[in-house]
Coordinates of N, CA and C in Angstrom, one line a residue:
X1 N 48.2 14.4 34.6 CA 49.2 13.8 33.8 C 50.5 14.5 33.9
X2 N 51.6 13.7 34.1 CA 52.9 14.3 34.2 C 53.5 14.6 32.8
X3 N 54.4 15.6 32.7 CA 55.1 15.9 31.5 C 56.6 15.8 31.7
X4 N 57.3 15.2 30.8 CA 58.7 15.1 30.9 C 59.4 15.6 29.7
X5 N 60.3 16.6 29.8 CA 61.1 17.1 28.7 C 62.3 16.2 28.5
X6 N 62.4 15.6 27.3 CA 63.5 14.7 27.0 C 64.5 15.5 26.2
X7 N 65.8 15.6 26.7 CA 66.8 16.4 26.0 C 67.4 15.6 24.9
X8 N 68.0 16.4 24.0 CA 68.7 15.9 22.8 C 70.2 15.9 23.1
X9 N 70.9 14.7 22.8 CA 72.3 14.6 22.9 C 72.9 14.5 21.5
X10 N 73.4 15.5 20.9 CA 73.9 15.5 19.6 C 75.3 14.8 19.4
X11 N 76.0 14.6 20.5 CA 77.3 14.0 20.5 C 77.3 12.5 20.7
X12 N 76.1 11.9 20.8 CA 75.9 10.5 21.1 C 75.0 9.9 20.0
X13 N 75.2 8.6 19.7 CA 74.3 7.9 18.8 C 74.2 6.5 19.2
X14 N 73.6 5.7 18.3 CA 73.3 4.3 18.7 C 74.6 3.4 18.7
X15 N 75.7 3.9 18.2 CA 76.9 3.2 18.1 C 77.9 3.7 19.2
X16 N 77.6 4.7 19.9 CA 78.6 5.3 20.8 C 78.9 4.3 21.9
X17 N 80.1 4.3 22.4 CA 80.5 3.4 23.5 C 79.6 3.7 24.7
X18 N 79.2 2.6 25.3 CA 78.2 2.6 26.4 C 78.8 3.5 27.6
X19 N 80.1 3.5 27.8 CA 80.7 4.3 28.8 C 80.4 5.8 28.6
X20 N 80.6 6.2 27.3 CA 80.3 7.6 26.9 C 78.8 7.9 27.1
X21 N 78.0 7.0 26.7 CA 76.5 7.2 26.9 C 76.2 7.4 28.3
X22 N 76.7 6.5 29.2 CA 76.4 6.6 30.6 C 76.9 7.9 31.2
X23 N 78.1 8.3 30.9 CA 78.7 9.5 31.4 C 77.9 10.7 30.9
X24 N 77.3 10.7 29.7 CA 76.5 11.8 29.2 C 75.2 11.9 30.0
X25 N 74.6 10.7 30.3 CA 73.3 10.7 31.1 C 73.5 11.2 32.5
X26 N 74.8 11.0 33.0 CA 75.0 11.5 34.4 C 74.9 13.0 34.6
X27 N 74.9 13.7 33.5 CA 74.7 15.2 33.6 C 73.2 15.5 33.9
X28 N 72.3 14.6 33.8 CA 70.9 14.8 34.0 C 70.5 14.5 35.4
X29 N 69.5 15.2 35.9 CA 68.9 14.9 37.2 C 68.1 13.7 37.2
X30 N 68.3 12.6 38.0 CA 67.5 11.4 37.9 C 66.1 11.7 38.4
X31 N 65.2 11.0 37.7 CA 63.7 11.1 38.0 C 63.2 9.9 38.8
X32 N 62.6 10.1 39.9 CA 62.2 8.9 40.7 C 60.9 8.3 40.3
X33 N 60.8 7.0 40.5 CA 59.5 6.4 40.4 C 58.9 6.3 41.8
X34 N 57.7 7.0 42.0 CA 57.2 7.1 43.3 C 55.8 6.7 43.5
X35 N 55.1 6.4 42.3 CA 53.7 6.0 42.4 C 53.6 4.5 42.7
X36 N 52.8 4.2 43.8 CA 52.5 2.9 44.2 C 51.0 2.7 44.0
X37 N 50.5 2.4 42.9 CA 49.0 2.5 42.6 C 48.1 1.6 43.4
X38 N 48.7 0.4 43.8 CA 47.8 -0.6 44.4 C 48.2 -0.8 45.8
X39 N 47.4 -0.5 46.8 CA 47.7 -0.5 48.2 C 48.0 -1.9 48.7
X40 N 47.5 -2.9 48.1 CA 47.9 -4.3 48.5 C 49.3 -4.7 48.1
X41 N 50.0 -3.9 47.4 CA 51.4 -4.0 47.0 C 52.1 -2.8 47.4
X42 N 52.4 -2.5 48.7 CA 52.9 -1.2 49.1 C 54.4 -1.0 49.0
X43 N 55.1 -2.1 48.7 CA 56.6 -2.0 48.7 C 57.1 -1.0 47.6
X44 N 58.0 -0.1 48.1 CA 58.5 0.9 47.2 C 60.0 0.9 47.2
X45 N 60.7 0.2 46.2 CA 62.1 0.3 46.1 C 62.5 1.7 45.6
X46 N 63.8 2.0 45.8 CA 64.3 3.3 45.3 C 64.7 3.1 43.8
X47 N 63.9 3.7 42.9 CA 64.2 3.5 41.5 C 64.2 4.9 40.9
X48 N 65.2 5.2 40.1 CA 65.3 6.4 39.4 C 65.8 6.2 37.9
X49 N 65.4 7.1 37.1 CA 65.8 6.9 35.7 C 66.3 8.3 35.1
X50 N 67.1 8.2 34.0 CA 67.5 9.3 33.2 C 67.2 8.9 31.8
X51 N 66.7 9.9 31.0 CA 66.4 9.6 29.6 C 66.8 10.8 28.7
X52 N 67.3 10.5 27.5 CA 67.7 11.5 26.5 C 67.5 10.8 25.2
X53 N 67.6 11.6 24.1 CA 67.5 11.0 22.8 C 68.6 11.5 21.9
X54 N 69.0 10.8 20.9 CA 70.0 11.2 19.9 C 69.4 11.2 18.5
X55 N 70.2 11.4 17.5 CA 69.7 11.4 16.2 C 69.1 10.1 15.7
X56 N 69.5 9.0 16.4 CA 69.0 7.7 15.9 C 68.7 6.7 17.0
X57 N 68.6 7.2 18.3 CA 68.3 6.3 19.4 C 67.7 7.0 20.6
X58 N 67.2 6.2 21.5 CA 66.9 6.6 22.8 C 67.9 6.1 23.8
X59 N 68.3 6.9 24.8 CA 69.2 6.5 25.9 C 68.4 6.5 27.1
X60 N 68.4 5.4 27.9 CA 67.7 5.3 29.1 C 68.5 4.5 30.2
X61 N 68.6 5.1 31.3 CA 69.4 4.5 32.4 C 68.6 4.4 33.7
X62 N 68.5 3.2 34.3 CA 67.8 3.0 35.5 C 68.9 2.8 36.6
X63 N 68.6 3.3 37.8 CA 69.3 2.9 39.0 C 68.3 2.4 40.0
X64 N 68.6 1.2 40.6 CA 67.6 0.5 41.5 C 68.3 0.1 42.8
X65 N 67.6 0.4 43.9 CA 68.0 -0.1 45.2 C 66.8 -0.9 45.7
X66 N 66.9 -2.2 45.9 CA 65.8 -3.0 46.4 C 66.3 -4.1 47.4
X67 N 65.4 -4.7 48.0 CA 65.7 -5.7 49.0 C 66.0 -7.1 48.5
X68 N 65.4 -7.5 47.3 CA 65.7 -8.8 46.7 C 65.9 -8.6 45.2
X69 N 66.7 -9.5 44.7 CA 66.9 -9.5 43.2 C 66.7 -10.9 42.7
X70 N 66.0 -11.0 41.6 CA 65.8 -12.3 40.9 C 66.2 -12.0 39.4
X71 N 66.9 -13.0 38.8 CA 67.3 -12.9 37.4 C 67.4 -14.2 36.8
X72 N 66.2 -14.7 36.4 CA 66.1 -16.1 35.9 C 66.1 -16.2 34.4
X73 N 65.5 -15.2 33.7 CA 65.3 -15.3 32.3 C 66.4 -14.7 31.5
X74 N 66.7 -15.5 30.4 CA 67.9 -15.2 29.6 C 67.6 -14.9 28.1
X75 N 66.4 -15.3 27.6 CA 66.1 -15.3 26.2 C 65.2 -14.2 25.8
X76 N 65.3 -13.6 24.6 CA 64.5 -12.5 24.2 C 63.0 -12.9 24.3
X77 N 62.2 -12.0 24.8 CA 60.8 -12.1 25.0 C 60.4 -13.1 26.0
X78 N 61.3 -13.6 26.9 CA 61.0 -14.3 28.1 C 60.2 -13.4 29.0
X79 N 59.4 -13.9 30.0 CA 58.6 -13.1 30.9 C 59.5 -12.4 32.0
X80 N 60.3 -11.5 31.5 CA 61.2 -10.8 32.5 C 60.5 -10.0 33.6
X81 N 59.3 -9.7 33.4 CA 58.5 -9.0 34.5 C 58.4 -9.8 35.7
X82 N 58.7 -11.1 35.7 CA 58.7 -12.0 36.8 C 60.0 -11.8 37.6
X83 N 61.1 -11.3 37.0 CA 62.3 -11.0 37.6 C 62.4 -9.6 38.2
X84 N 63.5 -9.2 38.7 CA 63.7 -7.8 39.0 C 63.7 -7.0 37.7
X85 N 62.7 -6.2 37.4 CA 62.5 -5.7 36.1 C 62.2 -4.2 36.1
X86 N 62.7 -3.5 35.1 CA 62.3 -2.1 34.8 C 61.7 -2.1 33.4
X87 N 60.8 -1.1 33.2 CA 60.0 -1.1 32.0 C 59.8 0.3 31.5
X88 N 59.7 0.4 30.2 CA 59.4 1.7 29.5 C 58.4 1.4 28.4
X89 N 57.2 2.1 28.5 CA 56.2 2.0 27.5 C 56.2 3.3 26.7
X90 N 56.1 3.2 25.4 CA 56.1 4.4 24.5 C 55.1 4.3 23.4
X91 N 54.3 5.4 23.3 CA 53.4 5.5 22.2 C 53.9 6.6 21.3
X92 N 54.1 6.3 20.0 CA 54.5 7.3 19.0 C 53.4 7.9 18.2
X93 N 52.2 7.3 18.3 CA 51.1 7.7 17.4 C 49.8 7.9 18.2
X94 N 49.8 7.7 19.5 CA 48.6 7.9 20.3 C 47.6 6.8 20.1
X95 N 47.9 5.8 19.3 CA 47.0 4.6 19.1 C 47.6 3.3 19.6
X96 N 48.8 3.1 19.3 CA 49.5 1.9 19.7 C 50.7 2.3 20.5
X97 N 51.3 1.3 21.2 CA 52.5 1.6 22.0 C 53.4 0.4 22.0
X98 N 54.7 0.6 22.3 CA 55.7 -0.4 22.5 C 55.9 -0.6 24.0
X99 N 55.9 -1.8 24.5 CA 56.3 -2.1 25.9 C 57.7 -2.8 25.8
X100 N 58.6 -2.1 26.5 CA 60.0 -2.5 26.6 C 60.3 -2.9 28.0
X101 N 60.6 -4.1 28.3 CA 60.8 -4.7 29.6 C 62.1 -5.4 29.7
X102 N 62.8 -5.1 30.8 CA 64.2 -5.6 30.9 C 64.4 -6.1 32.4
X103 N 65.0 -7.3 32.5 CA 65.4 -7.7 33.9 C 66.8 -7.1 34.1
X104 N 67.3 -7.3 35.3 CA 68.5 -6.7 35.7 C 69.8 -7.2 35.0
X105 N 69.6 -8.3 34.2 CA 70.6 -8.8 33.3 C 70.6 -8.1 32.0
X106 N 69.6 -7.4 31.7 CA 69.4 -6.8 30.4 C 68.6 -7.6 29.4
X107 N 68.1 -8.8 29.8 CA 67.2 -9.6 29.0 C 66.0 -8.8 28.7
X108 N 65.6 -8.8 27.4 CA 64.5 -7.9 27.0 C 63.3 -8.6 26.5
X109 N 62.1 -8.1 26.8 CA 60.8 -8.4 26.2 C 60.3 -7.1 25.6
X110 N 60.0 -7.2 24.3 CA 59.5 -6.0 23.6 C 58.3 -6.4 22.8
X111 N 57.2 -5.7 23.0 CA 56.0 -5.9 22.3 C 55.4 -4.6 21.7
X112 N 54.4 -4.8 20.8 CA 53.8 -3.6 20.2 C 52.3 -4.0 19.9
X113 N 51.5 -3.0 20.0 CA 50.1 -3.1 19.6 C 49.3 -2.1 20.4
X114 N 48.0 -2.4 20.5 CA 47.1 -1.5 21.3 C 46.9 -2.1 22.7
X115 N 45.9 -1.6 23.4 CA 45.8 -2.0 24.8 C 45.2 -3.4 24.9
X116 N 44.7 -4.0 23.9 CA 44.2 -5.4 23.9 C 45.4 -6.3 23.9
X117 N 45.7 -6.9 25.1 CA 46.9 -7.7 25.2 C 46.8 -8.9 24.3
X118 N 45.6 -9.4 24.0 CA 45.5 -10.6 23.1 C 45.9 -10.3 21.7
X119 N 45.9 -9.0 21.3 CA 46.2 -8.6 19.9 C 47.7 -8.1 19.8
X120 N 48.4 -8.0 20.9 CA 49.7 -7.5 20.9 C 50.7 -8.5 20.3
X121 N 51.8 -8.1 19.7 CA 52.8 -9.0 19.2 C 54.2 -8.8 19.8
X122 N 54.9 -9.8 19.9 CA 56.3 -9.7 20.3 C 57.2 -9.3 19.1
X123 N 58.1 -8.4 19.3 CA 59.0 -8.1 18.2 C 60.0 -9.2 17.9
X124 N 60.4 -9.4 16.7 CA 61.3 -10.5 16.4 C 62.6 -10.4 17.2
X125 N 63.2 -11.5 17.5 CA 64.4 -11.5 18.4 C 65.5 -10.7 17.8
X126 N 65.6 -10.6 16.4 CA 66.7 -9.8 15.8 C 66.5 -8.3 16.1
X127 N 65.2 -7.9 16.2 CA 64.9 -6.5 16.5 C 65.3 -6.2 18.0
X128 N 64.9 -7.2 18.9 CA 65.1 -7.0 20.3 C 66.6 -6.9 20.5
X129 N 67.4 -7.7 19.8 CA 68.9 -7.8 20.0 C 69.5 -6.5 19.6
X130 N 68.8 -5.6 18.9 CA 69.4 -4.3 18.5 C 69.6 -3.4 19.7
X131 N 68.8 -3.6 20.7 CA 69.0 -2.8 21.9 C 70.3 -3.1 22.6
X132 N 71.1 -2.2 22.8 CA 72.4 -2.4 23.5 C 72.2 -2.1 25.0
X133 N 72.7 -3.0 25.8 CA 72.6 -2.9 27.3 C 73.9 -3.0 28.0
X134 N 74.0 -2.4 29.1 CA 75.1 -2.5 30.0 C 74.6 -2.3 31.4
X135 N 75.2 -3.1 32.4 CA 74.7 -2.9 33.7 C 75.6 -3.5 34.7
X136 N 75.3 -3.3 36.0 CA 76.1 -3.9 37.1 C 75.1 -4.1 38.3
X137 N 75.6 -5.0 39.2 CA 74.8 -5.4 40.4 C 75.8 -5.5 41.5
X138 N 75.4 -5.0 42.7 CA 76.3 -5.1 43.8 C 75.6 -5.0 45.1
X139 N 76.2 -5.5 46.2 CA 75.6 -5.3 47.5 C 75.7 -3.8 47.9
X140 N 74.7 -3.3 48.6 CA 74.6 -1.9 49.0 C 73.9 -1.8 50.3
X141 N 74.7 -2.0 51.4 CA 74.1 -2.0 52.7 C 73.8 -0.5 53.2
X142 N 74.5 0.5 52.5 CA 74.3 1.8 52.9 C 72.9 2.4 52.6
X143 N 72.2 1.9 51.6 CA 70.9 2.4 51.3 C 69.8 1.9 52.1
X144 N 70.0 0.9 52.9 CA 69.0 0.3 53.7 C 68.2 -0.8 52.9
X145 N 68.4 -0.9 51.6 CA 67.7 -1.9 50.8 C 68.6 -3.2 50.7
X146 N 69.9 -3.1 50.6 CA 70.7 -4.2 50.5 C 71.3 -4.6 49.2
X147 N 70.7 -4.2 48.1 CA 71.1 -4.6 46.8 C 70.9 -3.4 45.9
X148 N 71.9 -3.1 45.0 CA 71.9 -2.0 44.1 C 72.2 -2.5 42.7
X149 N 71.5 -2.1 41.7 CA 71.8 -2.4 40.3 C 71.5 -1.3 39.4
X150 N 72.2 -1.3 38.3 CA 72.0 -0.3 37.2 C 71.8 -0.9 35.9
X151 N 71.1 -0.3 35.0 CA 70.9 -0.8 33.7 C 70.9 0.4 32.7
X152 N 71.8 0.4 31.7 CA 71.8 1.4 30.7 C 71.3 0.8 29.4
X153 N 70.5 1.5 28.7 CA 69.9 1.0 27.4 C 70.2 2.1 26.3
X154 N 70.6 1.6 25.2 CA 70.7 2.4 24.0 C 69.7 1.8 23.0
X155 N 68.6 2.4 22.7 CA 67.5 1.8 21.9 C 67.4 2.5 20.6
X156 N 67.9 1.9 19.5 CA 67.9 2.5 18.2 C 66.5 2.7 17.7
X157 N 66.2 3.7 16.9 CA 64.9 3.9 16.4 C 64.4 2.7 15.5
X158 N 65.3 2.0 15.0 CA 65.0 0.8 14.1 C 64.2 -0.2 14.9
X159 N 64.3 -0.2 16.2 CA 63.5 -1.2 17.0 C 62.0 -0.9 16.9
X160 N 61.7 0.3 16.7 CA 60.2 0.7 16.5 C 59.8 0.4 15.1
X161 N 59.6 -0.9 14.9 CA 59.5 -1.4 13.5 C 58.1 -1.1 12.8
X162 N 57.2 -0.6 13.6 CA 55.9 -0.3 13.0 C 55.9 1.2 12.6
X163 N 57.0 1.9 12.8 CA 57.1 3.3 12.5 C 58.4 3.6 11.8
X164 N 58.4 4.5 10.9 CA 59.6 4.9 10.2 C 60.0 6.3 10.9
X165 N 61.0 6.2 11.8 CA 61.4 7.4 12.5 C 62.6 8.0 11.9
X166 N 62.6 9.2 11.4 CA 63.8 9.9 11.0 C 64.3 10.7 12.1
X167 N 63.4 11.3 12.9 CA 63.8 12.2 14.0 C 62.7 12.3 15.0
X168 N 63.1 12.5 16.2 CA 62.1 12.8 17.3 C 62.0 14.2 17.7
X169 N 62.8 15.1 17.0 CA 62.9 16.5 17.4 C 61.6 17.1 17.4
X170 N 61.1 17.7 18.5 CA 59.9 18.5 18.5 C 58.7 17.6 18.7
X171 N 58.8 16.3 18.8 CA 57.6 15.5 18.9 C 57.1 15.4 20.3
X172 N 55.8 15.2 20.4 CA 55.1 15.0 21.7 C 54.6 13.6 21.7
X173 N 55.0 12.7 22.5 CA 54.6 11.3 22.6 C 54.1 11.0 24.0
X174 N 53.6 9.8 24.2 CA 53.1 9.4 25.5 C 53.8 8.2 25.9
X175 N 54.0 8.1 27.2 CA 54.7 7.0 27.8 C 54.7 6.9 29.3
X176 N 55.2 5.8 29.8 CA 55.3 5.6 31.3 C 56.5 4.7 31.6
X177 N 56.9 4.8 32.8 CA 58.1 4.1 33.3 C 57.7 3.3 34.5
X178 N 58.3 2.1 34.6 CA 57.8 1.2 35.7 C 59.0 0.4 36.3
X179 N 58.7 -0.1 37.5 CA 59.5 -1.1 38.1 C 58.6 -2.2 38.7
X180 N 58.9 -3.4 38.5 CA 58.1 -4.5 39.0 C 59.0 -5.7 39.3
X181 N 58.3 -6.7 39.9 CA 59.0 -8.0 40.2 C 57.9 -9.0 40.7
X182 N 57.2 -9.5 39.7 CA 56.0 -10.3 40.0 C 56.3 -11.5 40.9
X183 N 57.5 -12.2 40.7 CA 57.8 -13.4 41.4 C 58.9 -13.2 42.5
X184 N 59.1 -11.9 42.9 CA 60.0 -11.7 44.0 C 59.4 -12.0 45.3
X185 N 60.2 -12.1 46.4 CA 59.6 -12.4 47.7 C 58.6 -11.3 48.1
X186 N 58.9 -10.1 47.6 CA 57.9 -9.0 47.9 C 57.5 -8.4 46.5
X187 N 56.4 -8.9 46.0 CA 56.0 -8.4 44.6 C 55.7 -6.9 44.7
X188 N 55.9 -6.2 43.6 CA 55.7 -4.8 43.7 C 55.4 -4.3 42.3
X189 N 54.7 -3.1 42.2 CA 54.3 -2.5 40.9 C 54.4 -1.0 41.1
X190 N 55.4 -0.4 40.5 CA 55.7 1.0 40.8 C 55.7 1.7 39.4
X191 N 55.2 3.0 39.4 CA 55.1 3.7 38.1 C 55.6 5.1 38.3
X192 N 55.9 5.8 37.1 CA 56.2 7.2 37.1 C 54.9 8.0 37.1
X193 N 54.0 7.8 36.1 CA 52.7 8.4 36.1 C 51.7 7.6 36.8
X194 N 50.8 8.2 37.5 CA 49.8 7.5 38.4 C 48.9 6.7 37.5
X195 N 48.5 5.5 38.0 CA 47.5 4.6 37.3 C 46.3 4.5 38.3
X196 N 45.1 4.6 37.7 CA 43.9 4.4 38.5 C 43.2 3.2 37.9
X197 N 43.4 2.1 38.6 CA 42.8 0.8 38.1 C 42.7 -0.2 39.3
X198 N 41.8 -1.1 39.2 CA 41.5 -1.9 40.4 C 42.6 -2.9 40.7
X199 N 43.3 -3.4 39.6 CA 44.3 -4.5 39.8 C 45.5 -4.1 39.1
X200 N 46.7 -4.6 39.5 CA 47.9 -4.3 38.8 C 47.9 -4.5 37.3
X201 N 48.2 -3.4 36.5 CA 48.1 -3.5 35.1 C 48.9 -2.3 34.5
X202 N 50.0 -2.5 33.9 CA 50.7 -1.4 33.3 C 50.2 -1.1 31.9
X203 N 49.5 -2.0 31.3 CA 49.0 -1.8 29.9 C 47.8 -1.0 29.8
X204 N 47.9 0.3 30.3 CA 46.7 1.2 30.3 C 47.2 2.5 29.7
X205 N 47.3 2.7 28.4 CA 47.8 3.9 27.8 C 47.1 5.2 28.2
X206 N 45.9 5.1 28.7 CA 45.1 6.3 29.1 C 45.8 6.9 30.3
X207 N 46.7 6.2 31.0 CA 47.5 6.7 32.1 C 48.9 7.0 31.8
X208 N 49.3 7.1 30.5 CA 50.6 7.5 30.2 C 50.8 9.0 30.4
X209 N 52.0 9.4 30.7 CA 52.4 10.8 30.8 C 52.8 11.3 29.4
X210 N 53.1 12.5 29.3 CA 53.6 13.2 28.1 C 55.1 13.3 28.0
X211 N 55.7 12.9 26.9 CA 57.1 13.0 26.7 C 57.3 14.0 25.6
X212 N 58.0 15.1 25.9 CA 58.3 16.2 24.9 C 59.7 16.1 24.5
X213 N 60.0 15.8 23.3 CA 61.4 15.7 22.8 C 61.9 17.1 22.3
X214 N 62.7 17.7 23.2 CA 63.1 19.1 23.0 C 64.1 19.2 21.8

């Protein structure tokens, strides 16, 4: 199991200008997604993320270089995993977890519950809308992939509506980071922490890594 130390940014919060949040995250070394758990889906785009936390939010930035981009879904809790999608799953209690999924436009699907997908719930649209997003997409012939996009997320603790979070300082949680694109010309399923399962499935908390909030 991988362990990730998540740094604290005391000068940023949920209301900080996105430009300032982005510049602050630039001080961190990007972490690559390199695990391709299912050999029948071998495609590996170049995906990296940076993560930090503040007194009242999580900051998460993805940079993606890939061959194809799809961005169809526009409404909260649409199936954005069918688009060019990055995801972050977080367990705050070791029993349940939040799945936060975003296409390259910033459209979000957020759910909560245990590993039984049938019992999971979507968060209300007004909660999903509390996540602030900023991104860009451009051609990128230099990388060999052809397309580059970035997505910055400022996720306030209030989004985690099944938990009352005053602070994450010193907490040890579980989570994983993903890139997928179910309906892209080359479907792919990439993770940060390795998954051992017969078919593509990110909803396996037993394969989450450890997140230590310093």
